Amino acid sequence: MPYVTDARPLIQAAYREGSALPAFNVCSLEMARGCVLAAQEMHRPILLQTYPADIEQASPHVFTQMIRALADEVSVPVGLHLDHGRDFAQVIACLRAGYSSVMFDGQGLPFEEVLAQTRRLAEITHAAGACLEVSAESFGVPEVEDNVLETTDPFHAAQVREAGADMVACAVGSEHGHASRLDLALLYSVANAVKGPLVLHGGSGIQLDDLRAALPCGVVKVNVGSALYRAVLDAWREAGAGMSHRQGSTRVRGAVREVARKYIERLSPQSGPQPLIQELQP
């Protein structure tokens, strides 16, 4: 199955199925390939995503071409998403490069400005044949003790959706880079207000029971970054000085693959993985 140029069919299918796409933050070939191989083994679609800092190291065009090439080697849908895009020009650059989905992070902006930017970006993103995720709150910063954490106002979330967001990222207790529990009552309120696809950030640390409870609320995308980065660092540490860079890269790919398999399984519907894939087959 070719690279997914527009993530909206994936999101809509997951919403109907009651499952969530794992969105894996990757910054290298080893990480990306490990995730794609895991998706192929589990017969499930995935999104790969890049932080703004990652595309300062390699351009959006480089990432798009790499993910397209990896997607051509498997039979499951693979899309590419911009995570935490805060610069308007950067979002546009990713759309021009062929990203299938982009996020606008409105953290710190007045809410009316978030809505205005969402309306403008929705028009551009949809004209480009891609998917738009929007958030207005902070999910915290990995490895920082004094985090600024916020929670989503259900009414605000509904307004973001009405302004054109295909997915609304909601802050309901999950925290970047830390173990966390979800405020499920707040999540239910957000789901009832939005009545559309939702996104959770900080997926590496969310309790399994909370993840399972979130899926029926319309959570269609869960971001996983820190768990992969920890696996990469551990693999390189275990490799030792006597191992070649090729052997080390192989270890990294294997470690990422195992972590990705775990999260794909956690976010799949309990009844089995086949319906969504079958629905997306050409």
PDB file of C-alpha atoms in Angstrom:
ATOM      1  CA  MET A   1       0.000   0.000   0.000  1.00  0.00           C
ATOM      2  CA  PRO A   2       1.476   3.390  -0.932  1.00  0.00           C
ATOM      3  CA  TYR A   3       2.300   6.254   1.393  1.00  0.00           C
ATOM      4  CA  VAL A   4      -0.853   7.961   2.685  1.00  0.00           C
ATOM      5  CA  THR A   5      -0.925  11.475   1.262  1.00  0.00           C
ATOM      6  CA  ASP A   6      -4.016  12.507   3.264  1.00  0.00           C
ATOM      7  CA  ALA A   7      -4.462  11.180   6.807  1.00  0.00           C
ATOM      8  CA  ARG A   8      -8.163  12.052   6.983  1.00  0.00           C
ATOM      9  CA  PRO A   9      -9.409   8.647   5.750  1.00  0.00           C
ATOM     10  CA  LEU A  10      -7.214   6.952   8.380  1.00  0.00           C
ATOM     11  CA  ILE A  11      -8.580   9.212  11.104  1.00  0.00           C
ATOM     12  CA  GLN A  12     -12.194   8.779  10.045  1.00  0.00           C
ATOM     13  CA  ALA A  13     -11.841   4.997   9.825  1.00  0.00           C
ATOM     14  CA  ALA A  14     -10.243   4.815  13.285  1.00  0.00           C
ATOM     15  CA  TYR A  15     -13.056   6.964  14.682  1.00  0.00           C
ATOM     16  CA  ARG A  16     -15.661   4.566  13.301  1.00  0.00           C
ATOM     17  CA  GLU A  17     -13.713   1.516  14.437  1.00  0.00           C
ATOM     18  CA  GLY A  18     -13.064   2.740  17.981  1.00  0.00           C
ATOM     19  CA  SER A  19      -9.285   2.442  17.684  1.00  0.00           C
ATOM     20  CA  ALA A  20      -6.397   4.912  17.729  1.00  0.00           C
ATOM     21  CA  LEU A  21      -3.452   5.410  15.410  1.00  0.00           C
ATOM     22  CA  PRO A  22      -0.120   5.351  17.212  1.00  0.00           C
ATOM     23  CA  ALA A  23       1.800   8.429  16.090  1.00  0.00           C
ATOM     24  CA  PHE A  24       5.488   7.686  16.571  1.00  0.00           C
ATOM     25  CA  ASN A  25       7.988  10.519  16.833  1.00  0.00           C
ATOM     26  CA  VAL A  26      11.022   9.586  14.738  1.00  0.00           C
ATOM     27  CA  CYS A  27      14.190  11.424  13.785  1.00  0.00           C
ATOM     28  CA  SER A  28      16.256   8.810  11.938  1.00  0.00           C
ATOM     29  CA  LEU A  29      16.026   6.000   9.419  1.00  0.00           C
ATOM     30  CA  GLU A  30      16.513   3.366  12.127  1.00  0.00           C
ATOM     31  CA  MET A  31      13.601   4.685  14.170  1.00  0.00           C
ATOM     32  CA  ALA A  32      11.282   5.092  11.188  1.00  0.00           C
ATOM     33  CA  ARG A  33      12.044   1.643   9.788  1.00  0.00           C
ATOM     34  CA  GLY A  34      11.592  -0.022  13.177  1.00  0.00           C
ATOM     35  CA  CYS A  35       8.108   1.484  13.470  1.00  0.00           C
ATOM     36  CA  VAL A  36       7.137   0.569   9.900  1.00  0.00           C
ATOM     37  CA  LEU A  37       8.284  -3.026  10.364  1.00  0.00           C
ATOM     38  CA  ALA A  38       6.230  -3.259  13.566  1.00  0.00           C
ATOM     39  CA  ALA A  39       3.161  -1.950  11.727  1.00  0.00           C
ATOM     40  CA  GLN A  40       3.621  -4.545   9.009  1.00  0.00           C
ATOM     41  CA  GLU A  41       3.920  -7.334  11.580  1.00  0.00           C
ATOM     42  CA  MET A  42       0.802  -6.166  13.437  1.00  0.00           C
ATOM     43  CA  HIS A  43      -1.102  -5.425  10.204  1.00  0.00           C
ATOM     44  CA  ARG A  44      -2.097  -1.981  11.458  1.00  0.00           C
ATOM     45  CA  PRO A  45      -1.767   1.557  10.016  1.00  0.00           C
ATOM     46  CA  ILE A  46       0.505   4.074  11.738  1.00  0.00           C
ATOM     47  CA  LEU A  47       1.564   7.684  11.593  1.00  0.00           C
ATOM     48  CA  LEU A  48       5.178   8.736  11.877  1.00  0.00           C
ATOM     49  CA  GLN A  49       5.765  12.277  13.039  1.00  0.00           C
ATOM     50  CA  THR A  50       8.524  14.839  13.341  1.00  0.00           C
ATOM     51  CA  TYR A  51       9.137  17.554  15.921  1.00  0.00           C
ATOM     52  CA  PRO A  52      10.065  21.011  14.630  1.00  0.00           C
ATOM     53  CA  ALA A  53      13.595  20.487  15.993  1.00  0.00           C
ATOM     54  CA  ASP A  54      13.933  17.318  13.908  1.00  0.00           C
ATOM     55  CA  ILE A  55      13.186  19.043  10.632  1.00  0.00           C
ATOM     56  CA  GLU A  56      15.856  21.602  11.431  1.00  0.00           C
ATOM     57  CA  GLN A  57      18.309  18.699  11.095  1.00  0.00           C
ATOM     58  CA  ALA A  58      16.752  17.358   7.891  1.00  0.00           C
ATOM     59  CA  SER A  59      14.216  19.248   5.797  1.00  0.00           C
ATOM     60  CA  PRO A  60      10.536  18.240   5.497  1.00  0.00           C
ATOM     61  CA  HIS A  61      11.322  17.087   1.951  1.00  0.00           C
ATOM     62  CA  VAL A  62      13.984  14.656   3.231  1.00  0.00           C
ATOM     63  CA  PHE A  63      11.599  13.144   5.783  1.00  0.00           C
ATOM     64  CA  THR A  64       8.775  12.846   3.258  1.00  0.00           C
ATOM     65  CA  GLN A  65      10.939  11.026   0.732  1.00  0.00           C
ATOM     66  CA  MET A  66      12.322   8.666   3.379  1.00  0.00           C
ATOM     67  CA  ILE A  67       8.880   7.757   4.736  1.00  0.00           C
ATOM     68  CA  ARG A  68       7.476   7.339   1.225  1.00  0.00           C
ATOM     69  CA  ALA A  69      10.264   4.885   0.399  1.00  0.00           C
ATOM     70  CA  LEU A  70       9.670   2.886   3.595  1.00  0.00           C
ATOM     71  CA  ALA A  71       5.907   2.831   2.989  1.00  0.00           C
ATOM     72  CA  ASP A  72       6.456   1.381  -0.481  1.00  0.00           C
ATOM     73  CA  GLU A  73       8.019  -1.702   1.126  1.00  0.00           C
ATOM     74  CA  VAL A  74       5.005  -2.679   3.258  1.00  0.00           C
ATOM     75  CA  SER A  75       1.317  -3.394   2.770  1.00  0.00           C
ATOM     76  CA  VAL A  76      -0.119  -1.228   5.576  1.00  0.00           C
ATOM     77  CA  PRO A  77      -0.920   2.498   5.454  1.00  0.00           C
ATOM     78  CA  VAL A  78       1.854   4.802   6.693  1.00  0.00           C
ATOM     79  CA  GLY A  79       1.414   8.573   6.985  1.00  0.00           C
ATOM     80  CA  LEU A  80       3.643  11.461   8.052  1.00  0.00           C
ATOM     81  CA  HIS A  81       2.604  14.150  10.542  1.00  0.00           C
ATOM     82  CA  LEU A  82       4.135  17.413  11.757  1.00  0.00           C
ATOM     83  CA  ASP A  83       4.017  17.422  15.566  1.00  0.00           C
ATOM     84  CA  HIS A  84       3.708  20.731  17.469  1.00  0.00           C
ATOM     85  CA  GLY A  85       3.975  23.011  14.494  1.00  0.00           C
ATOM     86  CA  ARG A  86       3.964  26.541  15.907  1.00  0.00           C
ATOM     87  CA  ASP A  87       5.468  28.496  13.027  1.00  0.00           C
ATOM     88  CA  PHE A  88       3.045  29.185  10.170  1.00  0.00           C
ATOM     89  CA  ALA A  89       5.802  28.971   7.566  1.00  0.00           C
ATOM     90  CA  GLN A  90       6.923  25.603   8.926  1.00  0.00           C
ATOM     91  CA  VAL A  91       3.420  24.161   8.626  1.00  0.00           C
ATOM     92  CA  ILE A  92       3.221  25.344   5.035  1.00  0.00           C
ATOM     93  CA  ALA A  93       6.669  23.907   4.260  1.00  0.00           C
ATOM     94  CA  CYS A  94       5.557  20.500   5.505  1.00  0.00           C
ATOM     95  CA  LEU A  95       2.388  20.623   3.441  1.00  0.00           C
ATOM     96  CA  ARG A  96       4.389  21.539   0.342  1.00  0.00           C
ATOM     97  CA  ALA A  97       6.768  18.652   1.030  1.00  0.00           C
ATOM     98  CA  GLY A  98       3.852  16.220   1.076  1.00  0.00           C
ATOM     99  CA  TYR A  99       3.097  15.592   4.759  1.00  0.00           C
ATOM    100  CA  SER A 100      -0.230  13.828   5.168  1.00  0.00           C
ATOM    101  CA  SER A 101      -1.103  15.661   8.392  1.00  0.00           C
ATOM    102  CA  VAL A 102       0.058  18.731  10.320  1.00  0.00           C
ATOM    103  CA  MET A 103      -0.499  20.064  13.819  1.00  0.00           C
ATOM    104  CA  PHE A 104      -0.982  23.687  14.775  1.00  0.00           C
ATOM    105  CA  ASP A 105       0.087  24.210  18.395  1.00  0.00           C
ATOM    106  CA  GLY A 106      -1.640  27.312  19.738  1.00  0.00           C
ATOM    107  CA  GLN A 107      -0.192  27.082  23.235  1.00  0.00           C
ATOM    108  CA  GLY A 108       0.297  30.523  24.768  1.00  0.00           C
ATOM    109  CA  LEU A 109      -1.798  32.364  22.181  1.00  0.00           C
ATOM    110  CA  PRO A 110      -5.072  34.130  23.024  1.00  0.00           C
ATOM    111  CA  PHE A 111      -7.892  31.711  22.282  1.00  0.00           C
ATOM    112  CA  GLU A 112      -9.437  33.970  19.625  1.00  0.00           C
ATOM    113  CA  GLU A 113      -6.072  33.949  17.838  1.00  0.00           C
ATOM    114  CA  VAL A 114      -6.030  30.140  17.988  1.00  0.00           C
ATOM    115  CA  LEU A 115      -9.433  30.082  16.310  1.00  0.00           C
ATOM    116  CA  ALA A 116      -8.392  32.604  13.661  1.00  0.00           C
ATOM    117  CA  GLN A 117      -5.226  30.647  12.837  1.00  0.00           C
ATOM    118  CA  THR A 118      -7.201  27.391  12.785  1.00  0.00           C
ATOM    119  CA  ARG A 119      -9.664  28.763  10.231  1.00  0.00           C
ATOM    120  CA  ARG A 120      -6.834  29.992   8.010  1.00  0.00           C
ATOM    121  CA  LEU A 121      -4.801  26.777   8.305  1.00  0.00           C
ATOM    122  CA  ALA A 122      -7.839  24.544   7.785  1.00  0.00           C
ATOM    123  CA  GLU A 123      -8.505  26.187   4.444  1.00  0.00           C
ATOM    124  CA  ILE A 124      -4.872  25.803   3.358  1.00  0.00           C
ATOM    125  CA  THR A 125      -4.420  22.286   4.726  1.00  0.00           C
ATOM    126  CA  HIS A 126      -7.590  20.947   3.163  1.00  0.00           C
ATOM    127  CA  ALA A 127      -6.768  22.607  -0.163  1.00  0.00           C
ATOM    128  CA  ALA A 128      -3.457  20.726  -0.013  1.00  0.00           C
ATOM    129  CA  GLY A 129      -5.327  17.450   0.577  1.00  0.00           C
ATOM    130  CA  ALA A 130      -4.073  16.912   4.131  1.00  0.00           C
ATOM    131  CA  CYS A 131      -5.313  16.629   7.711  1.00  0.00           C
ATOM    132  CA  LEU A 132      -5.184  19.289  10.467  1.00  0.00           C
ATOM    133  CA  GLU A 133      -4.737  18.738  14.207  1.00  0.00           C
ATOM    134  CA  VAL A 134      -5.055  21.698  16.591  1.00  0.00           C
ATOM    135  CA  SER A 135      -4.348  22.227  20.286  1.00  0.00           C
ATOM    136  CA  ALA A 136      -4.643  25.263  22.520  1.00  0.00           C
ATOM    137  CA  GLU A 137      -3.123  23.944  25.755  1.00  0.00           C
ATOM    138  CA  SER A 138       0.229  22.887  27.183  1.00  0.00           C
ATOM    139  CA  PHE A 139       1.052  19.201  27.676  1.00  0.00           C
ATOM    140  CA  GLY A 140       4.262  19.858  29.579  1.00  0.00           C
ATOM    141  CA  VAL A 141       7.896  19.474  28.583  1.00  0.00           C
ATOM    142  CA  PRO A 142       9.821  16.173  28.975  1.00  0.00           C
ATOM    143  CA  GLU A 143      12.376  15.980  31.804  1.00  0.00           C
ATOM    144  CA  VAL A 144      11.293  19.320  33.296  1.00  0.00           C
ATOM    145  CA  GLU A 145      10.145  19.380  36.909  1.00  0.00           C
ATOM    146  CA  ASP A 146       8.196  22.649  36.926  1.00  0.00           C
ATOM    147  CA  ASN A 147       5.912  21.948  34.000  1.00  0.00           C
ATOM    148  CA  VAL A 148       3.106  24.222  32.915  1.00  0.00           C
ATOM    149  CA  LEU A 149       0.175  21.847  32.526  1.00  0.00           C
ATOM    150  CA  GLU A 150      -3.265  22.935  31.409  1.00  0.00           C
ATOM    151  CA  THR A 151      -6.606  21.239  30.861  1.00  0.00           C
ATOM    152  CA  THR A 152      -8.972  21.518  27.939  1.00  0.00           C
ATOM    153  CA  ASP A 153     -12.183  23.479  28.188  1.00  0.00           C
ATOM    154  CA  PRO A 154     -14.806  21.303  26.409  1.00  0.00           C
ATOM    155  CA  PHE A 155     -16.514  24.384  24.955  1.00  0.00           C
ATOM    156  CA  HIS A 156     -13.210  25.670  23.578  1.00  0.00           C
ATOM    157  CA  ALA A 157     -12.456  22.240  22.104  1.00  0.00           C
ATOM    158  CA  ALA A 158     -15.797  22.264  20.294  1.00  0.00           C
ATOM    159  CA  GLN A 159     -15.025  25.714  18.882  1.00  0.00           C
ATOM    160  CA  VAL A 160     -11.664  24.489  17.589  1.00  0.00           C
ATOM    161  CA  ARG A 161     -13.419  21.641  15.820  1.00  0.00           C
ATOM    162  CA  GLU A 162     -16.012  24.022  14.340  1.00  0.00           C
ATOM    163  CA  ALA A 163     -13.198  26.283  13.123  1.00  0.00           C
ATOM    164  CA  GLY A 164     -11.967  23.476  10.860  1.00  0.00           C
ATOM    165  CA  ALA A 165      -9.713  21.147  12.836  1.00  0.00           C
ATOM    166  CA  ASP A 166     -10.002  17.517  11.759  1.00  0.00           C
ATOM    167  CA  MET A 167      -8.592  16.407  15.130  1.00  0.00           C
ATOM    168  CA  VAL A 168      -8.603  18.244  18.442  1.00  0.00           C
ATOM    169  CA  ALA A 169      -5.688  17.560  20.791  1.00  0.00           C
ATOM    170  CA  CYS A 170      -7.040  17.572  24.322  1.00  0.00           C
ATOM    171  CA  ALA A 171      -5.136  18.077  27.574  1.00  0.00           C
ATOM    172  CA  VAL A 172      -6.841  15.812  30.111  1.00  0.00           C
ATOM    173  CA  GLY A 173      -3.960  14.763  32.332  1.00  0.00           C
ATOM    174  CA  SER A 174      -1.378  13.223  30.017  1.00  0.00           C
ATOM    175  CA  GLU A 175       2.051  14.795  30.220  1.00  0.00           C
ATOM    176  CA  HIS A 176       4.988  14.796  27.825  1.00  0.00           C
ATOM    177  CA  GLY A 177       7.770  12.557  29.055  1.00  0.00           C
ATOM    178  CA  HIS A 178       6.171  11.521  32.363  1.00  0.00           C
ATOM    179  CA  ALA A 179       3.904   8.808  33.762  1.00  0.00           C
ATOM    180  CA  SER A 180       0.386  10.198  34.030  1.00  0.00           C
ATOM    181  CA  ARG A 181      -3.260   9.361  34.563  1.00  0.00           C
ATOM    182  CA  LEU A 182      -6.114  10.693  32.479  1.00  0.00           C
ATOM    183  CA  ASP A 183      -9.025  12.673  33.883  1.00  0.00           C
ATOM    184  CA  LEU A 184     -11.566  10.419  32.211  1.00  0.00           C
ATOM    185  CA  ALA A 185     -14.542  12.487  33.357  1.00  0.00           C
ATOM    186  CA  LEU A 186     -13.055  15.536  31.606  1.00  0.00           C
ATOM    187  CA  LEU A 187     -12.267  13.439  28.532  1.00  0.00           C
ATOM    188  CA  TYR A 188     -15.902  12.306  28.367  1.00  0.00           C
ATOM    189  CA  SER A 189     -17.032  15.934  28.602  1.00  0.00           C
ATOM    190  CA  VAL A 190     -14.673  16.953  25.799  1.00  0.00           C
ATOM    191  CA  ALA A 191     -15.852  14.049  23.658  1.00  0.00           C
ATOM    192  CA  ASN A 192     -19.507  14.990  24.179  1.00  0.00           C
ATOM    193  CA  ALA A 193     -18.785  18.598  23.238  1.00  0.00           C
ATOM    194  CA  VAL A 194     -16.575  17.925  20.195  1.00  0.00           C
ATOM    195  CA  LYS A 195     -18.359  14.881  18.783  1.00  0.00           C
ATOM    196  CA  GLY A 196     -15.349  14.204  16.573  1.00  0.00           C
ATOM    197  CA  PRO A 197     -11.802  12.822  16.530  1.00  0.00           C
ATOM    198  CA  LEU A 198      -9.571  13.593  19.533  1.00  0.00           C
ATOM    199  CA  VAL A 199      -5.809  13.294  20.117  1.00  0.00           C
ATOM    200  CA  LEU A 200      -3.825  12.489  23.255  1.00  0.00           C
ATOM    201  CA  HIS A 201      -0.226  13.636  23.708  1.00  0.00           C
ATOM    202  CA  GLY A 202       2.253  12.111  26.139  1.00  0.00           C
ATOM    203  CA  GLY A 203       1.176   8.599  25.207  1.00  0.00           C
ATOM    204  CA  SER A 204       4.387   6.987  26.462  1.00  0.00           C
ATOM    205  CA  GLY A 205       3.351   7.490  30.072  1.00  0.00           C
ATOM    206  CA  ILE A 206      -0.417   6.977  29.998  1.00  0.00           C
ATOM    207  CA  GLN A 207      -1.651   3.992  32.030  1.00  0.00           C
ATOM    208  CA  LEU A 208      -2.892   1.097  29.900  1.00  0.00           C
ATOM    209  CA  ASP A 209      -6.341   1.089  31.513  1.00  0.00           C
ATOM    210  CA  ASP A 210      -6.704   4.793  30.789  1.00  0.00           C
ATOM    211  CA  LEU A 211      -5.700   4.302  27.160  1.00  0.00           C
ATOM    212  CA  ARG A 212      -8.292   1.571  26.726  1.00  0.00           C
ATOM    213  CA  ALA A 213     -10.966   3.730  28.352  1.00  0.00           C
ATOM    214  CA  ALA A 214     -10.080   6.637  26.063  1.00  0.00           C
ATOM    215  CA  LEU A 215     -10.682   4.810  22.779  1.00  0.00           C
ATOM    216  CA  PRO A 216     -14.512   4.759  22.992  1.00  0.00           C
ATOM    217  CA  CYS A 217     -14.391   8.549  23.545  1.00  0.00           C
ATOM    218  CA  GLY A 218     -13.232   9.133  19.986  1.00  0.00           C
ATOM    219  CA  VAL A 219      -9.486   9.287  20.641  1.00  0.00           C
ATOM    220  CA  VAL A 220      -8.081   8.398  17.214  1.00  0.00           C
ATOM    221  CA  LYS A 221      -4.406   9.354  17.606  1.00  0.00           C
ATOM    222  CA  VAL A 222      -2.003   8.874  20.509  1.00  0.00           C
ATOM    223  CA  ASN A 223       1.489  10.359  20.356  1.00  0.00           C
ATOM    224  CA  VAL A 224       4.416   8.165  21.430  1.00  0.00           C
ATOM    225  CA  GLY A 225       7.841   9.776  21.586  1.00  0.00           C
ATOM    226  CA  SER A 226       9.664   9.392  24.900  1.00  0.00           C
ATOM    227  CA  ALA A 227       9.325   5.594  24.975  1.00  0.00           C
ATOM    228  CA  LEU A 228      11.063   5.384  21.601  1.00  0.00           C
ATOM    229  CA  TYR A 229      13.826   7.801  22.540  1.00  0.00           C
ATOM    230  CA  ARG A 230      14.541   5.879  25.730  1.00  0.00           C
ATOM    231  CA  ALA A 231      14.754   2.663  23.705  1.00  0.00           C
ATOM    232  CA  VAL A 232      17.233   4.290  21.303  1.00  0.00           C
ATOM    233  CA  LEU A 233      19.481   5.553  24.093  1.00  0.00           C
ATOM    234  CA  ASP A 234      19.394   2.209  25.926  1.00  0.00           C
ATOM    235  CA  ALA A 235      20.268   0.330  22.723  1.00  0.00           C
ATOM    236  CA  TRP A 236      23.307   2.529  22.075  1.00  0.00           C
ATOM    237  CA  ARG A 237      24.464   2.237  25.682  1.00  0.00           C
ATOM    238  CA  GLU A 238      24.187  -1.551  25.532  1.00  0.00           C
ATOM    239  CA  ALA A 239      26.019  -1.645  22.206  1.00  0.00           C
ATOM    240  CA  GLY A 240      29.288  -0.642  23.853  1.00  0.00           C
ATOM    241  CA  ALA A 241      32.446   0.809  22.348  1.00  0.00           C
ATOM    242  CA  GLY A 242      33.473  -2.405  20.590  1.00  0.00           C
ATOM    243  CA  MET A 243      30.396  -2.589  18.365  1.00  0.00           C
ATOM    244  CA  SER A 244      30.341  -1.073  14.877  1.00  0.00           C
ATOM    245  CA  HIS A 245      27.905   1.679  13.978  1.00  0.00           C
ATOM    246  CA  ARG A 246      26.064  -0.747  11.691  1.00  0.00           C
ATOM    247  CA  GLN A 247      25.588  -3.237  14.504  1.00  0.00           C
ATOM    248  CA  GLY A 248      24.481  -0.412  16.767  1.00  0.00           C
ATOM    249  CA  SER A 249      21.948   0.778  14.213  1.00  0.00           C
ATOM    250  CA  THR A 250      20.559  -2.733  13.936  1.00  0.00           C
ATOM    251  CA  ARG A 251      20.106  -2.852  17.711  1.00  0.00           C
ATOM    252  CA  VAL A 252      18.341   0.507  17.657  1.00  0.00           C
ATOM    253  CA  ARG A 253      15.967  -0.606  14.933  1.00  0.00           C
ATOM    254  CA  GLY A 254      15.125  -3.771  16.869  1.00  0.00           C
ATOM    255  CA  ALA A 255      14.553  -1.903  20.128  1.00  0.00           C
ATOM    256  CA  VAL A 256      12.259   0.643  18.470  1.00  0.00           C
ATOM    257  CA  ARG A 257      10.401  -2.151  16.709  1.00  0.00           C
ATOM    258  CA  GLU A 258       9.581  -3.854  20.023  1.00  0.00           C
ATOM    259  CA  VAL A 259       8.330  -0.642  21.622  1.00  0.00           C
ATOM    260  CA  ALA A 260       6.234   0.194  18.553  1.00  0.00           C
ATOM    261  CA  ARG A 261       4.658  -3.272  18.560  1.00  0.00           C
ATOM    262  CA  LYS A 262       3.575  -2.776  22.173  1.00  0.00           C
ATOM    263  CA  TYR A 263       1.836   0.516  21.477  1.00  0.00           C
ATOM    264  CA  ILE A 264       0.218  -0.693  18.265  1.00  0.00           C
ATOM    265  CA  GLU A 265      -1.284  -3.585  20.218  1.00  0.00           C
ATOM    266  CA  ARG A 266      -2.463  -1.283  23.020  1.00  0.00           C
ATOM    267  CA  LEU A 267      -4.280   1.019  20.623  1.00  0.00           C
ATOM    268  CA  SER A 268      -5.878  -1.658  18.444  1.00  0.00           C
ATOM    269  CA  PRO A 269      -9.542  -2.596  18.939  1.00  0.00           C
ATOM    270  CA  GLN A 270     -10.027  -5.529  21.267  1.00  0.00           C
ATOM    271  CA  SER A 271     -12.058  -7.380  18.635  1.00  0.00           C
ATOM    272  CA  GLY A 272      -9.082  -7.673  16.276  1.00  0.00           C
ATOM    273  CA  PRO A 273      -7.121  -5.602  13.748  1.00  0.00           C
ATOM    274  CA  GLN A 274      -8.659  -6.505  10.436  1.00  0.00           C
ATOM    275  CA  PRO A 275     -11.700  -4.223   9.813  1.00  0.00           C
ATOM    276  CA  LEU A 276      -9.830  -0.914   9.489  1.00  0.00           C
ATOM    277  CA  ILE A 277      -7.192  -2.312   7.131  1.00  0.00           C
ATOM    278  CA  GLN A 278      -9.849  -3.952   4.978  1.00  0.00           C
ATOM    279  CA  GLU A 279     -11.795  -0.689   4.800  1.00  0.00           C
ATOM    280  CA  LEU A 280      -8.704   1.175   3.601  1.00  0.00           C
ATOM    281  CA  GLN A 281      -7.674  -1.328   0.935  1.00  0.00           C
ATOM    282  CA  PRO A 282      -8.049   0.165  -2.573  1.00  0.00           C
TER     283      PRO A 282
END
